[in-house]
Short mmCIF file of C-alpha atoms in Angstrom, two decimals:
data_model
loop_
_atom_site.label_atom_id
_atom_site.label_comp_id
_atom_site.label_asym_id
_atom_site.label_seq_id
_atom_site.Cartn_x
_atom_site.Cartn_y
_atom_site.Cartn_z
CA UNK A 1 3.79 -14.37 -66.31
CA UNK A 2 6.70 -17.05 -65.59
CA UNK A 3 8.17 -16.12 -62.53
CA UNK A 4 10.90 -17.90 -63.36
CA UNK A 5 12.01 -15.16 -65.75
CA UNK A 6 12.19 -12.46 -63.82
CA UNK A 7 15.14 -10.79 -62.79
CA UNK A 8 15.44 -8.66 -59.29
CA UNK A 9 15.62 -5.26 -60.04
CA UNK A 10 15.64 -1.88 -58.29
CA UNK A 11 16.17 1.74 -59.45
CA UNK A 12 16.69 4.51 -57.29
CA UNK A 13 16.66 8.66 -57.85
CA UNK A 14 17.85 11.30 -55.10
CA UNK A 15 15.61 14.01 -56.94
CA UNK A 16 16.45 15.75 -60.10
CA UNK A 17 17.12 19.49 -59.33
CA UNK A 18 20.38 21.69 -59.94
CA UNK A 19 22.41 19.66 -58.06
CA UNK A 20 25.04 21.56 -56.85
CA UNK A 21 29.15 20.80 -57.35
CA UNK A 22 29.37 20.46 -53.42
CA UNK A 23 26.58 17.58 -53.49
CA UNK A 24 27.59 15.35 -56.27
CA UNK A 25 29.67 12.90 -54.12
CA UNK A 26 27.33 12.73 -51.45
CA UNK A 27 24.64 12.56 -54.20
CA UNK A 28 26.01 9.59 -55.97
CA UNK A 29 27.34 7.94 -52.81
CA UNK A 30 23.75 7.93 -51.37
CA UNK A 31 22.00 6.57 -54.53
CA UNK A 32 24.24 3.32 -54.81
CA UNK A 33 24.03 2.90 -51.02
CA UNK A 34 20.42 2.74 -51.23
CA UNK A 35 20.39 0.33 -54.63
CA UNK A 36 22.54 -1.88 -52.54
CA UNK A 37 20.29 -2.17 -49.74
CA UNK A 38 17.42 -2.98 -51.45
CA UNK A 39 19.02 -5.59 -53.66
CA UNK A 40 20.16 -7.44 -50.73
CA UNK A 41 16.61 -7.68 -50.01
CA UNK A 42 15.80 -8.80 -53.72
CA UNK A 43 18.37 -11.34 -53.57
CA UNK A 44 17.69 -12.72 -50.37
CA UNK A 45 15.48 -15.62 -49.44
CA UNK A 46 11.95 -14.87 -50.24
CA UNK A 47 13.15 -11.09 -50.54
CA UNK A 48 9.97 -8.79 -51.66
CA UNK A 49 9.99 -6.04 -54.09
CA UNK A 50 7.74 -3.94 -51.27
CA UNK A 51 10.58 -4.96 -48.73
CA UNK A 52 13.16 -3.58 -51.04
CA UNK A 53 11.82 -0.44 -52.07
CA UNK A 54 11.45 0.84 -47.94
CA UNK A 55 14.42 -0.40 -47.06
CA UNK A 56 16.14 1.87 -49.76
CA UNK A 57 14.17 5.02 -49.33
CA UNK A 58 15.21 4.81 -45.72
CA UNK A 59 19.11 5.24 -46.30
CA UNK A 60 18.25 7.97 -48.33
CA UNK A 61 16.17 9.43 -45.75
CA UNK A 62 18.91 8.62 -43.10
CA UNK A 63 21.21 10.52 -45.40
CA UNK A 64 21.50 14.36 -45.01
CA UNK A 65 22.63 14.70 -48.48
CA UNK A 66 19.34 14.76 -49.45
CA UNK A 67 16.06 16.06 -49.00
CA UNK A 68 13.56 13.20 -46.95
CA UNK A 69 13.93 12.49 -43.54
CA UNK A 70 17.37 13.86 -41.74
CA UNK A 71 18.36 16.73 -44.46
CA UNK A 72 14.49 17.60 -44.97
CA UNK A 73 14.04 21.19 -45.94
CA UNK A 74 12.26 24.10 -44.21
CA UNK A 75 9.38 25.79 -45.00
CA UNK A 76 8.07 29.25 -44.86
CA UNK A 77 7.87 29.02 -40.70
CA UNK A 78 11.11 27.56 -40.24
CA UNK A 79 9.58 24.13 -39.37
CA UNK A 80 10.26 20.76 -41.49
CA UNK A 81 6.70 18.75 -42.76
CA UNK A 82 7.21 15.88 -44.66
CA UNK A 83 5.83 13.26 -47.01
CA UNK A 84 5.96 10.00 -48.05
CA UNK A 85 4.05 7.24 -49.80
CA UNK A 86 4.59 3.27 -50.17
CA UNK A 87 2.62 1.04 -52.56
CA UNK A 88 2.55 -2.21 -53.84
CA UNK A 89 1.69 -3.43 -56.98
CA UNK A 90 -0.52 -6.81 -56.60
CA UNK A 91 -3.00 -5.57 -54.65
CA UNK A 92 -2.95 -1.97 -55.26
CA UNK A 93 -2.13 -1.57 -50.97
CA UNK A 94 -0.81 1.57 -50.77
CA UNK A 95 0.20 3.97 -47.80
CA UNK A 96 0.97 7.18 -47.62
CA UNK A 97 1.43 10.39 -44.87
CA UNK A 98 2.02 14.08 -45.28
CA UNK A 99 2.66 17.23 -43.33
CA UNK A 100 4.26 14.76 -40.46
CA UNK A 101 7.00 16.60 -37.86
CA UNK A 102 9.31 15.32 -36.15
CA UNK A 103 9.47 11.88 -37.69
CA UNK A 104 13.11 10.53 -38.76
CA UNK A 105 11.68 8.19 -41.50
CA UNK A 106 8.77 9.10 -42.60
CA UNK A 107 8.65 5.80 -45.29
CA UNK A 108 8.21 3.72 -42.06
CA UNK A 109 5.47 5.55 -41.14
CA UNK A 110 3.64 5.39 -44.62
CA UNK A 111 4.26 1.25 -44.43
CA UNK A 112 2.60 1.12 -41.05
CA UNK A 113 -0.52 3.48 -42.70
CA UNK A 114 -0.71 0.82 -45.27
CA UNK A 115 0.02 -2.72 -42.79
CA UNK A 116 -2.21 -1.24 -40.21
CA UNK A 117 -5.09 0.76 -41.43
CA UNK A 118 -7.81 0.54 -43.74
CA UNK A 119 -6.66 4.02 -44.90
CA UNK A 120 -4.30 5.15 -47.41
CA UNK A 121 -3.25 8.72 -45.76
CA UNK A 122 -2.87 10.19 -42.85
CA UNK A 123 -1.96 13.13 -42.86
CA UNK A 124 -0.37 16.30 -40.11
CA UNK A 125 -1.35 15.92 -36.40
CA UNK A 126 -3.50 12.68 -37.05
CA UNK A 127 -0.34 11.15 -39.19
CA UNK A 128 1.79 11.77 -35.82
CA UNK A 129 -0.79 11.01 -33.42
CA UNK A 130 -0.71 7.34 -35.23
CA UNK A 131 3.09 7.24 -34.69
CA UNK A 132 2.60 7.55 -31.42
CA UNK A 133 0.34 5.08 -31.13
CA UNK A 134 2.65 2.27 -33.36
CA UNK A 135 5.03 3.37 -30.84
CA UNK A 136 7.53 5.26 -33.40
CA UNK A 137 9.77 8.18 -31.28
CA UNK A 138 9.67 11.27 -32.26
CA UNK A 139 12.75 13.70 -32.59
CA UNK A 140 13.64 17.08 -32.22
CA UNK A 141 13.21 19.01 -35.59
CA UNK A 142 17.19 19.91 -35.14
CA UNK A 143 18.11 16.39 -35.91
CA UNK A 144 16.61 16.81 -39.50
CA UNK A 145 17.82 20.07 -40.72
CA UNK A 146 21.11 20.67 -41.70
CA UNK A 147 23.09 24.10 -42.12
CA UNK A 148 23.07 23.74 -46.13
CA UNK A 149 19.20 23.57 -45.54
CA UNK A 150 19.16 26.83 -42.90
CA UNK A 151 20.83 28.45 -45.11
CA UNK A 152 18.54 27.78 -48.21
CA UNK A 153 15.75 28.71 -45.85
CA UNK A 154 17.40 32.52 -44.98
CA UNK A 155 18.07 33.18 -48.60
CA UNK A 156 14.29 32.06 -50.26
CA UNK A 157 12.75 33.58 -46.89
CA UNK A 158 14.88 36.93 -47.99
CA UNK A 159 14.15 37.26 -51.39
CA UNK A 160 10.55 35.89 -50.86
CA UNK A 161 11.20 33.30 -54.02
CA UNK A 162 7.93 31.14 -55.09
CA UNK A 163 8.29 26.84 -55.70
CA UNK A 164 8.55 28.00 -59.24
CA UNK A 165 11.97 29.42 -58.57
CA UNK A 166 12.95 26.49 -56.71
CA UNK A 167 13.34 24.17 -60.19
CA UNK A 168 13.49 25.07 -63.97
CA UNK A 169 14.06 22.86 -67.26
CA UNK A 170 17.68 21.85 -68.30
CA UNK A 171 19.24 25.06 -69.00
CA UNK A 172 17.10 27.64 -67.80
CA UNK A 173 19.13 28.62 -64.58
CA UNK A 174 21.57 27.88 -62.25
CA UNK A 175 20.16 27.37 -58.75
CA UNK A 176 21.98 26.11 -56.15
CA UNK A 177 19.63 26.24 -53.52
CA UNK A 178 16.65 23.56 -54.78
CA UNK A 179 16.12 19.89 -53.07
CA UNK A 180 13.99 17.48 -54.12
CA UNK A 181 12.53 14.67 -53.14
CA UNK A 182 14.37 10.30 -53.19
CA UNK A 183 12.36 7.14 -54.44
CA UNK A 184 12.53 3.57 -55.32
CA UNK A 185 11.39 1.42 -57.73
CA UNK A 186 11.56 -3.05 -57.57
CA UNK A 187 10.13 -6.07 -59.11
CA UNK A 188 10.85 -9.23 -57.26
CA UNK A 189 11.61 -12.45 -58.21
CA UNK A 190 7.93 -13.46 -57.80
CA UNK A 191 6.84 -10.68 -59.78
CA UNK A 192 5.55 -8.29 -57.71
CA UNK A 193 6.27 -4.51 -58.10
CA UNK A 194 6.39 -1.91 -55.40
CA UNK A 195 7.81 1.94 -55.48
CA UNK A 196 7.87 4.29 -52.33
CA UNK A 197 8.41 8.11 -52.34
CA UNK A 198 9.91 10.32 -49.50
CA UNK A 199 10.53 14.23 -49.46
CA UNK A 200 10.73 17.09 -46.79
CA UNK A 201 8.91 19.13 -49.66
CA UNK A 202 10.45 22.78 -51.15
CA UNK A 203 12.38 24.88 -49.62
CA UNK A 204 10.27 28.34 -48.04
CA UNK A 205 6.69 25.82 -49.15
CA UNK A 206 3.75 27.67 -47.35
CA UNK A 207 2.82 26.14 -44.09
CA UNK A 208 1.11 22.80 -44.86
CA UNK A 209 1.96 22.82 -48.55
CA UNK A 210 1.53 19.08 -49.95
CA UNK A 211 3.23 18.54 -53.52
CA UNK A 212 3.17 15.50 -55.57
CA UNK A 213 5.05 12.87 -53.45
CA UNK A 214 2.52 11.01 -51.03
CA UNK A 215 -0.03 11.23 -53.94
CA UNK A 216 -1.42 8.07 -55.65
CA UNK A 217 -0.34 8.16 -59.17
CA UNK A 218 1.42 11.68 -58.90
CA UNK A 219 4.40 10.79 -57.02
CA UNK A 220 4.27 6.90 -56.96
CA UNK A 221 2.20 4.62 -58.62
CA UNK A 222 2.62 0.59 -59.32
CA UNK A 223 0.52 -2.21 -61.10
CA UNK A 224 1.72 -5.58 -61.48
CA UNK A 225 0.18 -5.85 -64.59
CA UNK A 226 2.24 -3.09 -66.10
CA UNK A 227 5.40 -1.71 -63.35
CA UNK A 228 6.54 0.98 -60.96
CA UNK A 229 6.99 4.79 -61.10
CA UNK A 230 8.86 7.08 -58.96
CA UNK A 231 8.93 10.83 -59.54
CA UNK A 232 10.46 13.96 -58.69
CA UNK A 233 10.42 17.53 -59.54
CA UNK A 234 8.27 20.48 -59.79
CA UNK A 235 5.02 18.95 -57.51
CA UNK A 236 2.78 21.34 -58.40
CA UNK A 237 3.36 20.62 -62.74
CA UNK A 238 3.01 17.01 -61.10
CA UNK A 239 0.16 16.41 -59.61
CA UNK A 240 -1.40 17.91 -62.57
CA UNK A 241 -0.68 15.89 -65.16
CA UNK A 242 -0.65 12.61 -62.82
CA UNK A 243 3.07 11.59 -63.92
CA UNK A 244 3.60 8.40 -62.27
CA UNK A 245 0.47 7.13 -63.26
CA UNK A 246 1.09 8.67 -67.04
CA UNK A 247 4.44 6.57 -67.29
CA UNK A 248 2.57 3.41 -66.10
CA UNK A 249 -0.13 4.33 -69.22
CA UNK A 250 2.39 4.68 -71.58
CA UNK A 251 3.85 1.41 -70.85
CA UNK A 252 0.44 0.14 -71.05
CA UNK A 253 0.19 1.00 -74.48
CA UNK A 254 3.65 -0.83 -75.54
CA UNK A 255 6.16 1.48 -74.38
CA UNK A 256 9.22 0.28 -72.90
CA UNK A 257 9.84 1.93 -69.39
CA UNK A 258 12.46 4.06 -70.85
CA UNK A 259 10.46 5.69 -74.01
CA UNK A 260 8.00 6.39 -71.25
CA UNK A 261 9.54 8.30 -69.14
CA UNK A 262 10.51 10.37 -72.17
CA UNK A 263 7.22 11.11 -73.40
CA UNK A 264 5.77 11.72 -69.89
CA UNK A 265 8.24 13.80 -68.74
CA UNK A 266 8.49 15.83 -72.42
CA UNK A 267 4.51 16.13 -72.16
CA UNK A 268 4.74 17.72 -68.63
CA UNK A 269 7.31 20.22 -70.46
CA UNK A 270 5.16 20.95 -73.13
CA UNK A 271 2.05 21.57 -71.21
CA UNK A 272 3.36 23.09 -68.18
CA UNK A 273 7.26 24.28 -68.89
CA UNK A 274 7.33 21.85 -65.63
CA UNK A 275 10.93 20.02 -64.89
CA UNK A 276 11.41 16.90 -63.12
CA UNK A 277 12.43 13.05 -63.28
CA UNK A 278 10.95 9.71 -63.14
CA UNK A 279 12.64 6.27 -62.22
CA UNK A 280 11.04 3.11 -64.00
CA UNK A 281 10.94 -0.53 -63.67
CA UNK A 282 8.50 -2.81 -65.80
CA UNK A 283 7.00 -6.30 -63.84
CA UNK A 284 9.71 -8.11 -66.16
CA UNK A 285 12.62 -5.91 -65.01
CA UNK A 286 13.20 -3.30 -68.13
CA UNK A 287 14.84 -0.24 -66.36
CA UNK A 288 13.56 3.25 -67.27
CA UNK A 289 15.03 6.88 -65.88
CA UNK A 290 14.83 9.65 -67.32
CA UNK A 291 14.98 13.84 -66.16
CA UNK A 292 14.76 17.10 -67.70
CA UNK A 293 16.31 19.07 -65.05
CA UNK A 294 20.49 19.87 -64.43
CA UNK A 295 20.81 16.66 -62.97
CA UNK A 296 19.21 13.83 -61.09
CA UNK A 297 21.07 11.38 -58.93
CA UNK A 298 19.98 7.63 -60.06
CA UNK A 299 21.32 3.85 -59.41
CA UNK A 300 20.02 0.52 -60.61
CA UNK A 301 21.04 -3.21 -59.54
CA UNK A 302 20.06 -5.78 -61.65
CA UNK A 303 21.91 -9.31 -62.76
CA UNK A 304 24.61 -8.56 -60.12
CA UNK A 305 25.42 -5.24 -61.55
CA UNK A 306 25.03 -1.58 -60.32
CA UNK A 307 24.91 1.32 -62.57
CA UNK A 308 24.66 5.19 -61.23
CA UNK A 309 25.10 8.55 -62.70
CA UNK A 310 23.87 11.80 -62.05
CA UNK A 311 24.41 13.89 -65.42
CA UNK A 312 22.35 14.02 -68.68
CA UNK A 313 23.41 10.34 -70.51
CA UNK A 314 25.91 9.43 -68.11
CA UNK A 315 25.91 5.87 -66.53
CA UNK A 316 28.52 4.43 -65.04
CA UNK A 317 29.46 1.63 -62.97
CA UNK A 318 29.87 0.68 -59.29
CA UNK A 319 30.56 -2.21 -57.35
CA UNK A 320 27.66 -4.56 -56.00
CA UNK A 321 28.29 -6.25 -52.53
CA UNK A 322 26.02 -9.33 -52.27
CA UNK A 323 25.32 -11.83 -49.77
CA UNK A 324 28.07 -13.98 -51.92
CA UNK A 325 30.35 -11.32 -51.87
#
């Protein structure tokens, strides 16, 4: 590949769900904050893909407006357990941690799982005994939750409510009370691909409940040979038909990112009536995103320009601060 030729990219998603009216500021706000910071990163000095993608996840997962990190759901105890995975595509490093508490960015975590083991997950009291031991403080489950997310918990704990409930196909309900998870996809100017995945899981999950996000080829996968996958959505319908790394195949067989994500995501519907979203990037920079739920909040930055939308076959167009700018 001619390195030459490649332009910086990186796509972001917030988590496709039925985003609510009350969210879709925040929602789109968060998505092109995150794009920005990891294209500062692209267009930076020696800026790396794998750089990029952390750096982006962790606005998101400083922002309560969605579900990963601070504004990280609860489950069926009333306690937050989170997930998150980082991987990079030259290599195939990849690391990931699930079930953490307490941990205000859990994509941090994952990075030091893959920069300073020879594992790729850790996962409950062993991922926070490790945090510990890189030194990374701990905080009181409080500063994560937010009232939206207490009161999501009350009404699913009420009504007892499965996962299922918790996300449904374009046009099959109205919920208001779903989160999902945030991701990142980059290629660098080098060539190198990376994608990272972050999510405080479903809302009323059972106690120690693991979906699709810190999964190898379910909620993240990446191959410099071929590109990057994020995903989000129903984890369970997930994991089973091994999304991210299904996108990845599809490209493999001459599919540009964006065709797909259609067919992956459309197969998951067929097989599974499962709902969800995918964001895309091949190792030459062709942008793919794609979702079959109410909404998903997305953003790309590529060539100077950033694009975000958050409704079926919108896009539209925000403003890029650079180091030029």
């Amino acid at each position: 590949m001619n390195c030459s030729t490649i332009t910086p990219t990186i796509v972001i998603h917030g988590g496709a769900w039925a985003i609510p009216e009350s969210l879709l500021e925040a929602s789109c706000v968060g998505v092109q904050n995150a794009a920005r910071a990891g294209y500062q990163i692209l267009v930076g000095e020696g800026g790396s893909a794998l750089d990029a993608v952390q750096a982006a996840v962790r606005v998101l997962e400083d922002d309560p407006a969605f579900d990963a990190g601070t504004g990280s759901v609860l489950n069926v105890a009333g306690d937050v357990e989170m997930d998150a995975i980082i991987m990079e595509g030259q290599h195939l490093k990849t690391g990931a941690v699930a079930g953490v508490k307490n941990i205000r960015n859990p994509i941090n975590l994952a990075r030091m799982v893959m920069d300073k083991t020879d594992h790729v997950m850790l996962v409950g009291e062993g991922a926070n005994l490790f945090a510990s031991k890189m030194g990374i403080s701990q905080v009181p489950k409080e500063e994560l939750v937010t009232q939206e997310n207490i009161k999501a918990w009350e009404h699913y704990y009420k009504f007892k409510l499965t996962v299922e409930d918790l996300f449904s196909n374009r046009g099959d309900n109205n919920n208001t009370y779903g989160h999902d998870t945030v991701g990142a996809v980059a290629v660098d100017i080098h060539g190198n691909v990376a994608c990272a995945t972050s999510t405080g899981g479903i809302t009323a999950k059972m106690v120690g409940r693991v979906g699709d996000s810190p999964i190898i080829g379910c909620g993240a996968y990446c191959d410099n040979a071929v590109g990057a996958v994020s995903t989000t959505g129903h984890g369970e319908s997930i994991m089973k038909v091994t999304l991210a790394r299904d996108v990845l195949y599809n490209m493999q067989q001459g599919m540009s990112s964006q065709a797909a994500a259609e067919k992956s995501l459309d197969y998951m519907t067929e097989r599974l009536a499962g709902a969800g979203g995918v964001v895309v990037v091949s190792n030459h920079g062709d942008i793919g995103y794609h979702f079959t739920t109410e909404r998903m909040a997305w953003a790309s930055a590529k060539d100077g320009i950033l694009n975000y939308g958050i409704n079926p076959k919108e896009t539209l167009t925000g403003k890029l601060l650079t180091e030029a700018s």
